[in-house]
């Protein structure tokens, strides 16, 4: 066999080897793609609702302002295009202060005590509802004017007082207490104290299922 014949046979053998290997390589790539586990996009891992409720619970307890806490929560979980919490006042409702509220605030006969009920909203979501009894005599005239005439959140208005928040009671609920998006997942009772440690506001906050992403 001459050199030319050997060269032709070598070329035919190489071509046959490539044709035989091609479908095997294609099949292997397909099998590998099918067998590969699907990966969730970064940051999209699902968190159990009960765990989210507890996370919100701890944020509220460690924060000094429910408004600020909810704004950070809203931004973190993308609950609205603009993470700004606004208060919607519920007018026409006046709830007498229970005895424990009067005692906690040190209310004496003749003391001016005001009531404010609001919903804290971020975007189209109602995140919480709050009953708030407060002593206007501990606030500046400008603060009282804003609270009387606008829907501005209480915590934002009284921020210059440098207040501290004292949690009196707290409880989580999962499944939520109540029906639908207005089911309560967390209830907190808190007392607000000014720099002189004088109590001036008692709030009962009900955080709703709409606060969950």
C-alpha positions as protocol buffer text, in pm:
chain_id: "A"
residue {
  index: 1
  type: UNK
  ca { x: 0 y: 0 z: 0 }
}
residue {
  index: 2
  type: UNK
  ca { x: 145 y: 331 z: -107 }
}
residue {
  index: 3
  type: UNK
  ca { x: 165 y: 649 z: 99 }
}
residue {
  index: 4
  type: UNK
  ca { x: -128 y: 796 z: -97 }
}
residue {
  index: 5
  type: UNK
  ca { x: -359 y: 503 z: -10 }
}
residue {
  index: 6
  type: UNK
  ca { x: -268 y: 519 z: 356 }
}
residue {
  index: 7
  type: UNK
  ca { x: -343 y: 893 z: 360 }
}
residue {
  index: 8
  type: UNK
  ca { x: -687 y: 840 z: 201 }
}
residue {
  index: 9
  type: UNK
  ca { x: -779 y: 570 z: 451 }
}
residue {
  index: 10
  type: UNK
  ca { x: -672 y: 794 z: 743 }
}
residue {
  index: 11
  type: UNK
  ca { x: -892 y: 1079 z: 618 }
}
residue {
  index: 12
  type: UNK
  ca { x: -1194 y: 845 z: 575 }
}
residue {
  index: 13
  type: UNK
  ca { x: -1144 y: 706 z: 927 }
}
residue {
  index: 14
  type: UNK
  ca { x: -1127 y: 1056 z: 1079 }
}
residue {
  index: 15
  type: UNK
  ca { x: -1445 y: 1165 z: 896 }
}
residue {
  index: 16
  type: UNK
  ca { x: -1636 y: 855 z: 1014 }
}
residue {
  index: 17
  type: UNK
  ca { x: -1519 y: 914 z: 1370 }
}
residue {
  index: 18
  type: UNK
  ca { x: -1648 y: 1273 z: 1365 }
}
residue {
  index: 19
  type: UNK
  ca { x: -1990 y: 1168 z: 1228 }
}
residue {
  index: 20
  type: UNK
  ca { x: -2024 y: 899 z: 1493 }
}
residue {
  index: 21
  type: UNK
  ca { x: -1926 y: 1135 z: 1775 }
}
residue {
  index: 22
  type: UNK
  ca { x: -2152 y: 1425 z: 1671 }
}
residue {
  index: 23
  type: UNK
  ca { x: -2491 y: 1284 z: 1783 }
}
residue {
  index: 24
  type: UNK
  ca { x: -2337 y: 1152 z: 2104 }
}
residue {
  index: 25
  type: UNK
  ca { x: -2201 y: 1496 z: 2190 }
}
residue {
  index: 26
  type: UNK
  ca { x: -2538 y: 1658 z: 2109 }
}
residue {
  index: 27
  type: UNK
  ca { x: -2728 y: 1408 z: 2321 }
}
residue {
  index: 28
  type: UNK
  ca { x: -2490 y: 1455 z: 2611 }
}
residue {
  index: 29
  type: UNK
  ca { x: -2542 y: 1833 z: 2607 }
}
residue {
  index: 30
  type: UNK
  ca { x: -2920 y: 1791 z: 2601 }
}
residue {
  index: 31
  type: UNK
  ca { x: -2915 y: 1540 z: 2883 }
}
residue {
  index: 32
  type: UNK
  ca { x: -2692 y: 1766 z: 3089 }
}
residue {
  index: 33
  type: UNK
  ca { x: -2926 y: 2062 z: 3043 }
}
residue {
  index: 34
  type: UNK
  ca { x: -3230 y: 1857 z: 3138 }
}
residue {
  index: 35
  type: UNK
  ca { x: -3060 y: 1713 z: 3443 }
}
residue {
  index: 36
  type: UNK
  ca { x: -2931 y: 2048 z: 3573 }
}
residue {
  index: 37
  type: UNK
  ca { x: -3138 y: 2172 z: 3873 }
}
residue {
  index: 38
  type: UNK
  ca { x: -3331 y: 2494 z: 3826 }
}
residue {
  index: 39
  type: UNK
  ca { x: -3182 y: 2776 z: 4031 }
}
residue {
  index: 40
  type: UNK
  ca { x: -3389 y: 3059 z: 4180 }
}
residue {
  index: 41
  type: UNK
  ca { x: -3274 y: 3411 z: 4086 }
}
residue {
  index: 42
  type: UNK
  ca { x: -3059 y: 3570 z: 4357 }
}
residue {
  index: 43
  type: UNK
  ca { x: -3271 y: 3728 z: 4632 }
}
residue {
  index: 44
  type: UNK
  ca { x: -3589 y: 3550 z: 4523 }
}
residue {
  index: 45
  type: UNK
  ca { x: -3583 y: 3259 z: 4767 }
}
residue {
  index: 46
  type: UNK
  ca { x: -3923 y: 3208 z: 4924 }
}
residue {
  index: 47
  type: UNK
  ca { x: -3955 y: 3286 z: 5295 }
}
residue {
  index: 48
  type: UNK
  ca { x: -4231 y: 3122 z: 5496 }
}
residue {
  index: 49
  type: UNK
  ca { x: -4506 y: 3371 z: 5595 }
}
residue {
  index: 50
  type: UNK
  ca { x: -4470 y: 3287 z: 5964 }
}
residue {
  index: 51
  type: UNK
  ca { x: -4099 y: 3370 z: 5944 }
}
residue {
  index: 52
  type: UNK
  ca { x: -4179 y: 3704 z: 5777 }
}
residue {
  index: 53
  type: UNK
  ca { x: -4428 y: 3784 z: 6051 }
}
residue {
  index: 54
  type: UNK
  ca { x: -4164 y: 3720 z: 6314 }
}
residue {
  index: 55
  type: UNK
  ca { x: -3911 y: 3929 z: 6122 }
}
residue {
  index: 56
  type: UNK
  ca { x: -4155 y: 4223 z: 6111 }
}
residue {
  index: 57
  type: UNK
  ca { x: -4229 y: 4165 z: 6480 }
}
residue {
  index: 58
  type: UNK
  ca { x: -3864 y: 4204 z: 6575 }
}
residue {
  index: 59
  type: UNK
  ca { x: -3823 y: 4512 z: 6353 }
}
residue {
  index: 60
  type: UNK
  ca { x: -4118 y: 4683 z: 6521 }
}
residue {
  index: 61
  type: UNK
  ca { x: -3994 y: 4598 z: 6870 }
}
residue {
  index: 62
  type: UNK
  ca { x: -3643 y: 4728 z: 6801 }
}
residue {
  index: 63
  type: UNK
  ca { x: -3754 y: 5045 z: 6622 }
}
residue {
  index: 64
  type: UNK
  ca { x: -3835 y: 5380 z: 6781 }
}
residue {
  index: 65
  type: UNK
  ca { x: -4100 y: 5477 z: 6527 }
}
residue {
  index: 66
  type: UNK
  ca { x: -4359 y: 5254 z: 6360 }
}
residue {
  index: 67
  type: UNK
  ca { x: -4366 y: 5493 z: 6063 }
}
residue {
  index: 68
  type: UNK
  ca { x: -3990 y: 5471 z: 6005 }
}
residue {
  index: 69
  type: UNK
  ca { x: -3988 y: 5093 z: 6058 }
}
residue {
  index: 70
  type: UNK
  ca { x: -4263 y: 5042 z: 5802 }
}
residue {
  index: 71
  type: UNK
  ca { x: -4094 y: 5271 z: 5549 }
}
residue {
  index: 72
  type: UNK
  ca { x: -3776 y: 5064 z: 5568 }
}
residue {
  index: 73
  type: UNK
  ca { x: -3982 y: 4744 z: 5549 }
}
residue {
  index: 74
  type: UNK
  ca { x: -4173 y: 4871 z: 5246 }
}
residue {
  index: 75
  type: UNK
  ca { x: -3849 y: 4963 z: 5067 }
}
residue {
  index: 76
  type: UNK
  ca { x: -3678 y: 4634 z: 5153 }
}
residue {
  index: 77
  type: UNK
  ca { x: -3962 y: 4421 z: 5019 }
}
residue {
  index: 78
  type: UNK
  ca { x: -4064 y: 4640 z: 4726 }
}
residue {
  index: 79
  type: UNK
  ca { x: -4421 y: 4688 z: 4844 }
}
residue {
  index: 80
  type: UNK
  ca { x: -4460 y: 5014 z: 4648 }
}
residue {
  index: 81
  type: UNK
  ca { x: -4278 y: 5211 z: 4380 }
}
residue {
  index: 82
  type: UNK
  ca { x: -4213 y: 5488 z: 4635 }
}
residue {
  index: 83
  type: UNK
  ca { x: -4145 y: 5357 z: 4983 }
}
residue {
  index: 84
  type: UNK
  ca { x: -4306 y: 5641 z: 5175 }
}
residue {
  index: 85
  type: UNK
  ca { x: -4560 y: 5571 z: 5445 }
}
residue {
  index: 86
  type: UNK
  ca { x: -4852 y: 5807 z: 5477 }
}
residue {
  index: 87
  type: UNK
  ca { x: -5129 y: 5818 z: 5735 }
}
residue {
  index: 88
  type: UNK
  ca { x: -5496 y: 5807 z: 5642 }
}
residue {
  index: 89
  type: UNK
  ca { x: -5705 y: 5938 z: 5929 }
}
residue {
  index: 90
  type: UNK
  ca { x: -6030 y: 5767 z: 6010 }
}
residue {
  index: 91
  type: UNK
  ca { x: -6262 y: 6053 z: 6091 }
}
residue {
  index: 92
  type: UNK
  ca { x: -6587 y: 6043 z: 6283 }
}
residue {
  index: 93
  type: UNK
  ca { x: -6469 y: 5788 z: 6536 }
}
residue {
  index: 94
  type: UNK
  ca { x: -6389 y: 5881 z: 6894 }
}
residue {
  index: 95
  type: UNK
  ca { x: -6300 y: 5593 z: 7121 }
}
residue {
  index: 96
  type: UNK
  ca { x: -6291 y: 5658 z: 7496 }
}
residue {
  index: 97
  type: UNK
  ca { x: -5958 y: 5566 z: 7651 }
}
residue {
  index: 98
  type: UNK
  ca { x: -5967 y: 5242 z: 7851 }
}
residue {
  index: 99
  type: UNK
  ca { x: -5865 y: 5253 z: 8216 }
}
residue {
  index: 100
  type: UNK
  ca { x: -5520 y: 5106 z: 8149 }
}
residue {
  index: 101
  type: UNK
  ca { x: -5450 y: 5380 z: 7893 }
}
residue {
  index: 102
  type: UNK
  ca { x: -5551 y: 5654 z: 8138 }
}
residue {
  index: 103
  type: UNK
  ca { x: -5332 y: 5499 z: 8404 }
}
residue {
  index: 104
  type: UNK
  ca { x: -5029 y: 5459 z: 8177 }
}
residue {
  index: 105
  type: UNK
  ca { x: -5051 y: 5822 z: 8065 }
}
residue {
  index: 106
  type: UNK
  ca { x: -5112 y: 5951 z: 8416 }
}
residue {
  index: 107
  type: UNK
  ca { x: -5429 y: 6129 z: 8308 }
}
residue {
  index: 108
  type: UNK
  ca { x: -5591 y: 6334 z: 8584 }
}
residue {
  index: 109
  type: UNK
  ca { x: -5941 y: 6485 z: 8586 }
}
residue {
  index: 110
  type: UNK
  ca { x: -5952 y: 6783 z: 8353 }
}
residue {
  index: 111
  type: UNK
  ca { x: -5647 y: 6673 z: 8151 }
}
residue {
  index: 112
  type: UNK
  ca { x: -5688 y: 6727 z: 7777 }
}
residue {
  index: 113
  type: UNK
  ca { x: -5664 y: 6389 z: 7604 }
}
residue {
  index: 114
  type: UNK
  ca { x: -5706 y: 6347 z: 7229 }
}
residue {
  index: 115
  type: UNK
  ca { x: -5774 y: 6044 z: 7014 }
}
residue {
  index: 116
  type: UNK
  ca { x: -5652 y: 5973 z: 6663 }
}
residue {
  index: 117
  type: UNK
  ca { x: -5720 y: 5663 z: 6453 }
}
residue {
  index: 118
  type: UNK
  ca { x: -5513 y: 5615 z: 6139 }
}
residue {
  index: 119
  type: UNK
  ca { x: -5417 y: 5364 z: 5877 }
}
residue {
  index: 120
  type: UNK
  ca { x: -5051 y: 5360 z: 5774 }
}
residue {
  index: 121
  type: UNK
  ca { x: -5035 y: 5308 z: 5399 }
}
residue {
  index: 122
  type: UNK
  ca { x: -4749 y: 5243 z: 5157 }
}
residue {
  index: 123
  type: UNK
  ca { x: -4854 y: 5264 z: 4793 }
}
residue {
  index: 124
  type: UNK
  ca { x: -5191 y: 5090 z: 4777 }
}
residue {
  index: 125
  type: UNK
  ca { x: -5126 y: 4865 z: 5077 }
}
residue {
  index: 126
  type: UNK
  ca { x: -5269 y: 4927 z: 5423 }
}
residue {
  index: 127
  type: UNK
  ca { x: -4983 y: 4808 z: 5642 }
}
residue {
  index: 128
  type: UNK
  ca { x: -5128 y: 4884 z: 5984 }
}
residue {
  index: 129
  type: UNK
  ca { x: -5410 y: 5047 z: 6176 }
}
residue {
  index: 130
  type: UNK
  ca { x: -5353 y: 5233 z: 6501 }
}
residue {
  index: 131
  type: UNK
  ca { x: -5552 y: 5376 z: 6788 }
}
residue {
  index: 132
  type: UNK
  ca { x: -5362 y: 5661 z: 6950 }
}
residue {
  index: 133
  type: UNK
  ca { x: -5448 y: 5851 z: 7267 }
}
residue {
  index: 134
  type: UNK
  ca { x: -5212 y: 6142 z: 7331 }
}
residue {
  index: 135
  type: UNK
  ca { x: -5162 y: 6443 z: 7557 }
}
residue {
  index: 136
  type: UNK
  ca { x: -5153 y: 6760 z: 7343 }
}
residue {
  index: 137
  type: UNK
  ca { x: -5013 y: 6956 z: 7639 }
}
residue {
  index: 138
  type: UNK
  ca { x: -4682 y: 6771 z: 7594 }
}
residue {
  index: 139
  type: UNK
  ca { x: -4659 y: 6872 z: 7226 }
}
residue {
  index: 140
  type: UNK
  ca { x: -4574 y: 7207 z: 7070 }
}
residue {
  index: 141
  type: UNK
  ca { x: -4855 y: 7420 z: 6923 }
}
residue {
  index: 142
  type: UNK
  ca { x: -4713 y: 7358 z: 6576 }
}
residue {
  index: 143
  type: UNK
  ca { x: -4724 y: 6982 z: 6627 }
}
residue {
  index: 144
  type: UNK
  ca { x: -5084 y: 6995 z: 6746 }
}
residue {
  index: 145
  type: UNK
  ca { x: -5181 y: 7209 z: 6449 }
}
residue {
  index: 146
  type: UNK
  ca { x: -5033 y: 6954 z: 6207 }
}
residue {
  index: 147
  type: UNK
  ca { x: -5200 y: 6662 z: 6385 }
}
residue {
  index: 148
  type: UNK
  ca { x: -5537 y: 6839 z: 6389 }
}
residue {
  index: 149
  type: UNK
  ca { x: -5536 y: 6950 z: 6026 }
}
residue {
  index: 150
  type: UNK
  ca { x: -5340 y: 6688 z: 5830 }
}
residue {
  index: 151
  type: UNK
  ca { x: -5295 y: 6314 z: 5788 }
}
residue {
  index: 152
  type: UNK
  ca { x: -4923 y: 6328 z: 5864 }
}
residue {
  index: 153
  type: UNK
  ca { x: -4808 y: 6022 z: 6063 }
}
residue {
  index: 154
  type: UNK
  ca { x: -4790 y: 6085 z: 6438 }
}
residue {
  index: 155
  type: UNK
  ca { x: -4435 y: 5954 z: 6474 }
}
residue {
  index: 156
  type: UNK
  ca { x: -4306 y: 6187 z: 6203 }
}
residue {
  index: 157
  type: UNK
  ca { x: -4477 y: 6490 z: 6358 }
}
residue {
  index: 158
  type: UNK
  ca { x: -4350 y: 6434 z: 6712 }
}
residue {
  index: 159
  type: UNK
  ca { x: -4001 y: 6325 z: 6604 }
}
residue {
  index: 160
  type: UNK
  ca { x: -3838 y: 6647 z: 6736 }
}
residue {
  index: 161
  type: UNK
  ca { x: -3935 y: 6538 z: 7089 }
}
residue {
  index: 162
  type: UNK
  ca { x: -3667 y: 6270 z: 7067 }
}
residue {
  index: 163
  type: UNK
  ca { x: -3916 y: 6022 z: 7207 }
}
residue {
  index: 164
  type: UNK
  ca { x: -3851 y: 5668 z: 7317 }
}
residue {
  index: 165
  type: UNK
  ca { x: -4089 y: 5383 z: 7259 }
}
residue {
  index: 166
  type: UNK
  ca { x: -4171 y: 5140 z: 7539 }
}
residue {
  index: 167
  type: UNK
  ca { x: -4343 y: 4818 z: 7434 }
}
residue {
  index: 168
  type: UNK
  ca { x: -4608 y: 4715 z: 7686 }
}
residue {
  index: 169
  type: UNK
  ca { x: -4749 y: 4407 z: 7510 }
}
residue {
  index: 170
  type: UNK
  ca { x: -4705 y: 4231 z: 7177 }
}
residue {
  index: 171
  type: UNK
  ca { x: -4847 y: 3924 z: 7006 }
}
residue {
  index: 172
  type: UNK
  ca { x: -4812 y: 3764 z: 6663 }
}
residue {
  index: 173
  type: UNK
  ca { x: -5084 y: 3577 z: 6474 }
}
residue {
  index: 174
  type: UNK
  ca { x: -5036 y: 3316 z: 6205 }
}
residue {
  index: 175
  type: UNK
  ca { x: -5273 y: 3230 z: 6051 }
}
residue {
  index: 176
  type: UNK
  ca { x: -5390 y: 3593 z: 6071 }
}
residue {
  index: 177
  type: UNK
  ca { x: -5659 y: 3699 z: 6314 }
}
residue {
  index: 178
  type: UNK
  ca { x: -5953 y: 3798 z: 6095 }
}
residue {
  index: 179
  type: UNK
  ca { x: -6040 y: 3765 z: 5728 }
}
residue {
  index: 180
  type: UNK
  ca { x: -5874 y: 3866 z: 5402 }
}
residue {
  index: 181
  type: UNK
  ca { x: -5604 y: 4129 z: 5356 }
}
residue {
  index: 182
  type: UNK
  ca { x: -5715 y: 4302 z: 5677 }
}
residue {
  index: 183
  type: UNK
  ca { x: -5633 y: 4000 z: 5889 }
}
residue {
  index: 184
  type: UNK
  ca { x: -5406 y: 4100 z: 6179 }
}
residue {
  index: 185
  type: UNK
  ca { x: -5061 y: 3939 z: 6192 }
}
residue {
  index: 186
  type: UNK
  ca { x: -4914 y: 4143 z: 6479 }
}
residue {
  index: 187
  type: UNK
  ca { x: -5053 y: 4358 z: 6759 }
}
residue {
  index: 188
  type: UNK
  ca { x: -4836 y: 4591 z: 6965 }
}
residue {
  index: 189
  type: UNK
  ca { x: -4924 y: 4818 z: 7256 }
}
residue {
  index: 190
  type: UNK
  ca { x: -4665 y: 5086 z: 7322 }
}
residue {
  index: 191
  type: UNK
  ca { x: -4609 y: 5397 z: 7530 }
}
residue {
  index: 192
  type: UNK
  ca { x: -4417 y: 5694 z: 7392 }
}
residue {
  index: 193
  type: UNK
  ca { x: -4203 y: 5898 z: 7634 }
}
residue {
  index: 194
  type: UNK
  ca { x: -4032 y: 6231 z: 7573 }
}
residue {
  index: 195
  type: UNK
  ca { x: -3673 y: 6319 z: 7666 }
}
residue {
  index: 196
  type: UNK
  ca { x: -3781 y: 6375 z: 8026 }
}
residue {
  index: 197
  type: UNK
  ca { x: -3930 y: 6024 z: 8026 }
}
residue {
  index: 198
  type: UNK
  ca { x: -4280 y: 6166 z: 8055 }
}
residue {
  index: 199
  type: UNK
  ca { x: -4541 y: 5953 z: 7875 }
}
residue {
  index: 200
  type: UNK
  ca { x: -4742 y: 6145 z: 7618 }
}
residue {
  index: 201
  type: UNK
  ca { x: -4890 y: 5884 z: 7381 }
}
residue {
  index: 202
  type: UNK
  ca { x: -5040 y: 5536 z: 7409 }
}
residue {
  index: 203
  type: UNK
  ca { x: -5082 y: 5342 z: 7083 }
}
residue {
  index: 204
  type: UNK
  ca { x: -5243 y: 5012 z: 6995 }
}
residue {
  index: 205
  type: UNK
  ca { x: -5106 y: 4904 z: 6657 }
}
residue {
  index: 206
  type: UNK
  ca { x: -5254 y: 4626 z: 6445 }
}
residue {
  index: 207
  type: UNK
  ca { x: -5024 y: 4518 z: 6159 }
}
residue {
  index: 208
  type: UNK
  ca { x: -5214 y: 4367 z: 5868 }
}
residue {
  index: 209
  type: UNK
  ca { x: -5151 y: 4082 z: 5626 }
}
residue {
  index: 210
  type: UNK
  ca { x: -5097 y: 4338 z: 5347 }
}
residue {
  index: 211
  type: UNK
  ca { x: -4762 y: 4417 z: 5511 }
}
residue {
  index: 212
  type: UNK
  ca { x: -4633 y: 4082 z: 5384 }
}
residue {
  index: 213
  type: UNK
  ca { x: -4472 y: 4076 z: 5037 }
}
